[in-house]
Coordinates of C-alpha atoms in Angstrom, one line a residue:
M1 CA 7.7 22.8 29.1
Y2 CA 7.4 22.3 25.4
R3 CA 8.5 25.2 23.3
F4 CA 7.7 25.9 19.6
G5 CA 10.8 25.2 17.4
Y6 CA 12.8 23.4 20.1
Y7 CA 13.4 19.7 20.6
D8 CA 14.8 19.7 24.1
E9 CA 11.7 18.7 26.0
I10 CA 10.5 16.3 23.3
C11 CA 13.9 14.5 23.2
A12 CA 13.9 14.3 27.0
T13 CA 10.6 12.4 26.8
V14 CA 11.1 10.1 23.9
Q15 CA 14.1 8.6 22.2
M16 CA 14.1 9.9 18.6
A17 CA 16.7 9.2 15.9
A18 CA 17.3 12.9 15.4
C19 CA 17.8 13.8 19.1
P20 CA 21.5 12.9 19.3
L21 CA 22.2 15.3 16.4
L22 CA 20.5 18.3 18.0
G23 CA 21.3 20.6 20.8
D24 CA 24.4 22.5 21.9
S25 CA 26.4 19.6 23.3
Q26 CA 28.4 17.0 21.4
V27 CA 26.1 14.2 22.5
G28 CA 22.9 16.0 21.7
Y29 CA 19.7 15.4 23.6
E30 CA 19.2 12.3 25.7
P31 CA 15.9 10.9 27.0
T32 CA 15.3 10.6 30.7
C33 CA 14.1 7.0 30.3
Y34 CA 14.5 4.6 27.4
A35 CA 14.0 0.9 26.7
R36 CA 16.6 -1.7 27.8
N37 CA 19.4 -2.6 25.5
I38 CA 20.6 -6.2 24.7
E39 CA 24.1 -7.3 23.8
V40 CA 24.5 -9.5 20.7
R41 CA 28.2 -10.6 20.0
N42 CA 29.7 -7.6 21.8
A43 CA 27.3 -5.2 20.1
L44 CA 24.5 -3.3 21.8
I45 CA 21.1 -3.5 20.2
F46 CA 18.7 -0.7 21.1
Q47 CA 14.8 -0.8 21.1
M48 CA 14.6 -4.6 20.6
A49 CA 10.9 -4.7 21.1
T50 CA 10.4 -1.9 18.5
L51 CA 12.6 -3.7 16.1
I52 CA 10.3 -6.7 16.2
I53 CA 7.4 -4.5 15.4
D54 CA 9.4 -3.1 12.5
I55 CA 9.9 -6.6 11.1
I56 CA 6.2 -7.3 11.4
A57 CA 5.5 -4.0 9.7
L58 CA 7.8 -5.0 6.8
F59 CA 5.8 -8.2 6.2
M60 CA 2.5 -6.5 6.5
T61 CA 3.6 -3.8 4.1
I62 CA 4.6 -6.4 1.5
I63 CA 1.1 -8.1 1.9
M64 CA -0.6 -4.7 1.4
I65 CA 1.5 -3.9 -1.7
V66 CA 0.7 -7.3 -3.2
H67 CA -3.0 -6.8 -2.6
V68 CA -3.0 -3.3 -4.0
R69 CA -1.2 -4.4 -7.1
S70 CA -3.6 -7.3 -7.6
K71 CA -6.6 -4.9 -8.0
Y72 CA -5.9 -4.3 -11.6
T73 CA -8.8 -2.0 -12.4
A74 CA -9.1 -0.2 -9.1
V75 CA -9.0 3.6 -9.1
G76 CA -5.7 5.0 -8.0
R77 CA -4.0 1.6 -7.7
K78 CA -0.6 2.7 -9.0
E79 CA -0.7 6.0 -7.0
M80 CA -1.6 4.3 -3.7
V81 CA 1.0 1.6 -4.0
L82 CA 3.7 4.4 -4.1
V83 CA 2.7 5.3 -0.5
F84 CA 3.4 1.8 0.7
Y85 CA 6.7 1.7 -1.2
I86 CA 7.8 4.8 0.7
Y87 CA 6.5 3.4 4.0
F88 CA 8.5 0.2 3.3
L89 CA 11.7 2.2 2.9
M90 CA 10.9 4.3 5.9
I91 CA 10.6 1.2 8.1
I92 CA 14.1 0.0 6.9
L93 CA 15.7 3.3 7.8
D94 CA 13.9 3.5 11.1
F95 CA 15.2 0.0 11.9
I96 CA 18.7 1.0 11.1
T97 CA 18.7 4.3 13.0
I98 CA 17.1 3.4 16.3
S99 CA 18.7 -0.1 16.7
G100 CA 22.3 1.1 16.8
I101 CA 23.3 -0.9 13.7
I102 CA 24.8 2.4 12.6
P103 CA 26.4 4.0 15.7
I104 CA 25.5 7.5 16.6
S105 CA 29.1 8.4 16.3
S106 CA 29.4 7.2 12.7
V107 CA 29.9 9.9 10.1
V108 CA 27.0 8.5 8.0
Y109 CA 24.5 8.4 10.8
P110 CA 23.2 12.0 10.1
Y111 CA 22.6 11.1 6.5
F112 CA 20.5 8.0 7.4
V113 CA 18.5 10.1 9.8
A114 CA 17.9 12.8 7.2
G115 CA 16.8 10.0 4.8
Y116 CA 14.3 8.7 7.3
L117 CA 12.9 12.2 8.0
G118 CA 12.7 12.9 4.2
L119 CA 10.8 9.7 3.6
T120 CA 8.4 10.5 6.4
T121 CA 7.5 13.8 4.9
A122 CA 7.4 12.4 1.4
M123 CA 5.0 9.7 2.5
C124 CA 2.6 12.2 4.1
W125 CA 2.7 14.3 0.9
C126 CA 2.1 11.3 -1.3
L127 CA -0.8 10.2 0.8
M128 CA -2.3 13.7 0.5
L129 CA -2.0 13.6 -3.3
N130 CA -3.9 10.3 -3.2
G131 CA -6.7 12.1 -1.6
I132 CA -7.0 14.3 -4.7
V133 CA -7.2 11.3 -7.0
G134 CA -10.9 10.7 -6.1
F135 CA -11.7 14.1 -7.6
Q136 CA -10.4 13.0 -11.0
W137 CA -8.1 16.1 -11.5
T138 CA -6.4 13.8 -14.1
E139 CA -7.0 10.2 -15.1
D140 CA -5.4 7.9 -12.6
G141 CA -2.7 5.5 -13.8
T142 CA -1.6 7.8 -16.6
A143 CA 1.9 9.1 -17.1
A144 CA 0.8 12.6 -16.1
S145 CA -0.6 11.4 -12.8
L146 CA 2.2 9.0 -11.9
W147 CA 5.0 11.4 -12.8
T148 CA 3.3 14.2 -10.8
F149 CA 3.3 11.9 -7.8
R150 CA 6.9 10.8 -8.3
L151 CA 8.5 14.1 -9.0
T152 CA 6.7 16.1 -6.3
S153 CA 7.3 13.4 -3.7
L154 CA 11.0 13.4 -4.7
L155 CA 11.0 17.2 -4.4
I156 CA 9.5 17.0 -0.9
F157 CA 12.0 14.3 0.1
G158 CA 14.9 16.4 -1.2
L159 CA 13.6 19.5 0.6
M160 CA 13.3 17.7 4.0
Y161 CA 16.6 16.0 3.4
F162 CA 18.4 19.3 2.8
I163 CA 16.8 20.9 5.9
S164 CA 17.8 18.0 8.1
I165 CA 21.4 17.9 6.9
A166 CA 21.7 21.7 7.0
T167 CA 20.4 21.6 10.6
F168 CA 22.7 18.8 11.7
K169 CA 25.7 20.4 10.1
K170 CA 24.8 24.0 11.1
V171 CA 24.8 25.2 7.5
G172 CA 24.1 28.9 7.0
S173 CA 21.3 30.1 9.3
F174 CA 20.3 26.6 10.3
D175 CA 21.0 25.9 13.9
K176 CA 20.7 22.5 15.6
A177 CA 20.2 24.2 19.0
H178 CA 17.1 25.9 17.5
P179 CA 16.0 23.6 14.6
L180 CA 13.0 25.7 13.6
G181 CA 12.8 24.5 10.0
L182 CA 13.0 20.9 11.0
F183 CA 10.4 21.4 13.7
I184 CA 8.0 23.0 11.3
M185 CA 8.3 20.4 8.6
Y186 CA 8.1 17.4 11.0
F187 CA 5.5 18.6 13.5
I188 CA 3.4 21.0 11.4
F189 CA 3.5 20.1 7.7
N190 CA 3.4 16.3 8.2
P191 CA 0.2 16.4 10.3
L192 CA -1.2 19.0 8.0
F193 CA -0.8 16.8 4.9
L194 CA -2.5 13.9 6.7
L195 CA -5.3 16.1 7.9
I196 CA -6.0 17.3 4.3
Y197 CA -6.1 13.7 3.2
V198 CA -8.7 12.8 5.8
V199 CA -10.8 15.8 4.9
L200 CA -10.7 15.1 1.2
Q201 CA -11.7 11.5 1.8
V202 CA -14.7 12.5 3.9
I203 CA -15.8 14.7 1.1
V204 CA -15.4 11.9 -1.4
V205 CA -17.3 9.4 0.7
V206 CA -20.2 11.8 1.5
N207 CA -20.6 13.1 -2.1
T208 CA -20.0 9.9 -4.2
L209 CA -20.7 6.8 -2.1
D210 CA -24.0 5.4 -1.1
E211 CA -22.8 4.1 2.2
Y212 CA -20.7 5.7 4.9
W213 CA -19.0 2.6 6.3
P214 CA -15.6 3.6 4.9
L215 CA -15.6 6.6 7.1
G216 CA -15.1 4.2 10.0
N217 CA -11.8 2.9 8.5
I218 CA -10.4 6.4 8.0
S219 CA -11.5 7.5 11.4
F220 CA -9.7 4.5 13.0
A221 CA -6.6 5.5 11.0
L222 CA -6.7 9.0 12.3
V223 CA -7.3 7.8 15.9
F224 CA -4.4 5.4 15.8
F225 CA -2.1 8.0 14.5
V226 CA -3.1 10.6 17.1
I227 CA -2.8 8.1 19.9
G228 CA 0.7 7.0 18.7
Q229 CA 1.9 10.6 18.6
V230 CA 0.5 11.4 22.0
I231 CA 2.1 8.3 23.5
Q232 CA 5.5 9.1 22.0
I233 CA 5.7 12.8 22.7
F234 CA 3.9 13.2 26.0
L235 CA 3.8 9.8 27.7
S236 CA 6.9 7.9 26.7
D237 CA 9.0 8.5 29.8
K238 CA 6.1 7.7 32.1
I239 CA 5.4 4.4 30.3
C240 CA 9.1 3.6 30.4
E241 CA 9.4 4.1 34.1
G242 CA 6.1 2.3 34.8
I243 CA 7.2 -0.8 32.9
K244 CA 10.7 -0.7 34.3
H245 CA 12.5 0.1 31.1
Y246 CA 11.3 -2.9 29.2
V247 CA 9.6 -0.8 26.5
D248 CA 8.9 2.9 26.1
G249 CA 6.7 5.1 24.0
V250 CA 8.6 4.3 20.8
F251 CA 7.3 0.8 20.9
F252 CA 3.6 1.8 21.2
G253 CA 4.0 4.6 18.7
T254 CA 5.4 2.2 16.1
I255 CA 2.4 -0.1 16.7
C256 CA 0.0 2.7 16.3
T257 CA 1.6 3.9 13.1
L258 CA 1.4 0.4 11.6
L259 CA -2.2 0.1 12.6
S260 CA -2.9 3.6 11.1
V261 CA -1.3 2.6 7.8
M262 CA -3.3 -0.7 7.7
M263 CA -6.5 1.2 8.3
V264 CA -5.6 3.5 5.4
Y265 CA -5.2 0.5 3.2
K266 CA -8.5 -1.0 4.5
Y267 CA -10.2 2.3 3.7
W268 CA -8.8 2.4 0.2
D269 CA -9.8 -1.2 -0.4
S270 CA -13.4 -0.6 0.8
I271 CA -14.0 2.4 -1.6
T272 CA -12.4 0.8 -4.7
K273 CA -14.4 -1.8 -6.6
E274 CA -12.7 -3.9 -9.2
D275 CA -14.4 -4.3 -12.6
L276 CA -14.5 -8.0 -13.0
E277 CA -15.1 -7.7 -16.7
F278 CA -11.6 -6.3 -17.2
S279 CA -9.8 -7.9 -14.3
V280 CA -7.1 -10.4 -15.0
D281 CA -7.4 -13.9 -13.5
G282 CA -4.5 -16.4 -13.6
K283 CA -6.9 -19.4 -13.4
G284 CA -7.9 -21.1 -16.6
N285 CA -11.5 -21.6 -17.5
T286 CA -13.1 -24.8 -16.3
W287 CA -15.9 -26.3 -18.3
E288 CA -18.4 -28.7 -16.8
V289 CA -21.3 -30.5 -18.4
K290 CA -24.3 -30.1 -16.0
E291 CA -26.8 -32.1 -18.0
L292 CA -26.6 -34.4 -21.0
L293 CA -28.9 -33.9 -24.1
N294 CA -31.8 -36.2 -23.9
E295 CA -33.0 -38.0 -27.0
D296 CA -36.6 -37.1 -26.3
D297 CA -35.7 -33.4 -26.1
E298 CA -37.5 -31.3 -28.7
F299 CA -34.2 -30.1 -30.1
A300 CA -32.7 -33.5 -30.4
P301 CA -33.9 -34.2 -34.1
Y302 CA -32.3 -30.9 -35.2
A303 CA -29.1 -31.7 -33.5
G304 CA -28.9 -34.9 -35.4
Q305 CA -29.7 -33.2 -38.7
A306 CA -27.1 -30.5 -38.1
A307 CA -24.5 -33.2 -37.5
N308 CA -24.9 -34.4 -41.2
T309 CA -24.3 -30.9 -42.6
V310 CA -21.7 -30.8 -45.3
G311 CA -19.2 -28.1 -44.6
Y312 CA -16.6 -26.2 -46.7
Q313 CA -14.8 -28.1 -49.5
G314 CA -17.2 -31.0 -49.1
V315 CA -16.2 -32.1 -45.6
S316 CA -19.1 -34.0 -44.1
F317 CA -19.3 -34.3 -40.3
A318 CA -21.5 -37.3 -39.6
N319 CA -22.4 -38.5 -36.2
T320 CA -25.8 -40.0 -36.9
G321 CA -24.8 -43.1 -35.1
S322 CA -23.8 -41.1 -32.0
Q323 CA -26.1 -39.8 -29.4
Y324 CA -25.2 -38.2 -26.1
G325 CA -25.0 -40.9 -23.5
G326 CA -24.4 -43.5 -26.2
Q327 CA -21.2 -44.7 -27.9
G328 CA -19.7 -41.3 -28.3
F329 CA -18.7 -39.3 -31.4
Q330 CA -17.4 -41.0 -34.5
Q331 CA -14.4 -39.7 -36.4
P332 CA -15.4 -37.4 -39.3
H333 CA -14.9 -38.9 -42.8
Y334 CA -14.1 -36.9 -45.9
Q335 CA -15.6 -37.3 -49.3
Q336 CA -14.6 -35.3 -52.4
Q337 CA -17.3 -33.1 -53.7
P338 CA -17.4 -31.1 -56.9
Q339 CA -15.5 -27.9 -56.8
H340 CA -18.2 -25.8 -58.4
G341 CA -20.2 -25.0 -55.2
Y342 CA -21.4 -26.0 -51.7
Q343 CA -23.8 -28.8 -51.0
Q344 CA -26.7 -27.6 -49.0
Q345 CA -28.5 -29.6 -46.4
A346 CA -32.3 -29.4 -46.2
Y347 CA -33.7 -29.1 -42.8
A348 CA -37.1 -30.4 -41.8
P349 CA -39.7 -27.6 -41.5
Y350 CA -41.1 -26.7 -38.2

């Protein structure tokens, strides 16, 4: 039976990076069923299927970062890309901690797990702040907005990191047998930050947009996240036993988390419109002549007269012998004119 503030039942169901560091015993909590391991050059690799999903998530995150950065005039572009930077780092630490690259017995293992937990909470916090950007509490992309995101996210990361290390090392009143602070931060505050973000986005869409289609994207993001958490916390051992240890709930939870993040990106992309007037395009301008000037056109005589106009310092540009579609333009010739004024060209009256 699941108890508030305890990890024993959760860790018995699903293999989490923090589980070996919690509990009264030296080995921590162990799951009743977990995915098969593979041996590579005398080294055991855990959660191989999940690691493949992590690699795919890294590539997908890079693509999302590039696309967000390319929308130069989109609202909240610099703030949103910070979420994906944190998610990218979180995937790397998840890859390291669950794969066995750093053994559980290593002295640095708790610090990597604490870093992963800190990034998880910092990402949820940063995403919640992005929900406030739409209310224009301050102009997006400015130093005030960006440093608010950076400093508060760093503060949240540091807080979660300290709670994790203090729990693993039993500092002060923190107890790894009853990790109440860690439980509250991970299972209460993280979902709360995400819920606030979703509510804020619903308000923004309903009050400011003419269409409600973006609500579908944010709804899918919420559904994927909930499904992933339910599979990991409640169904992981059953899935593992049913598929004969090939994969467990961590595999499906990682997929659902990736899909949830992708839908958050899709939602942001659907509500931000780029101002093409101020956007930056790396392609050069291409000029193409669609139709040549016809000699019978009513403006053709004036074009010929304008060609004989004498410009500054007596430079005469003459192309009277040149018509479009004929022999082409002649090189301009220069004739010295008196320095006391400009020669005017009389145009035929209308």
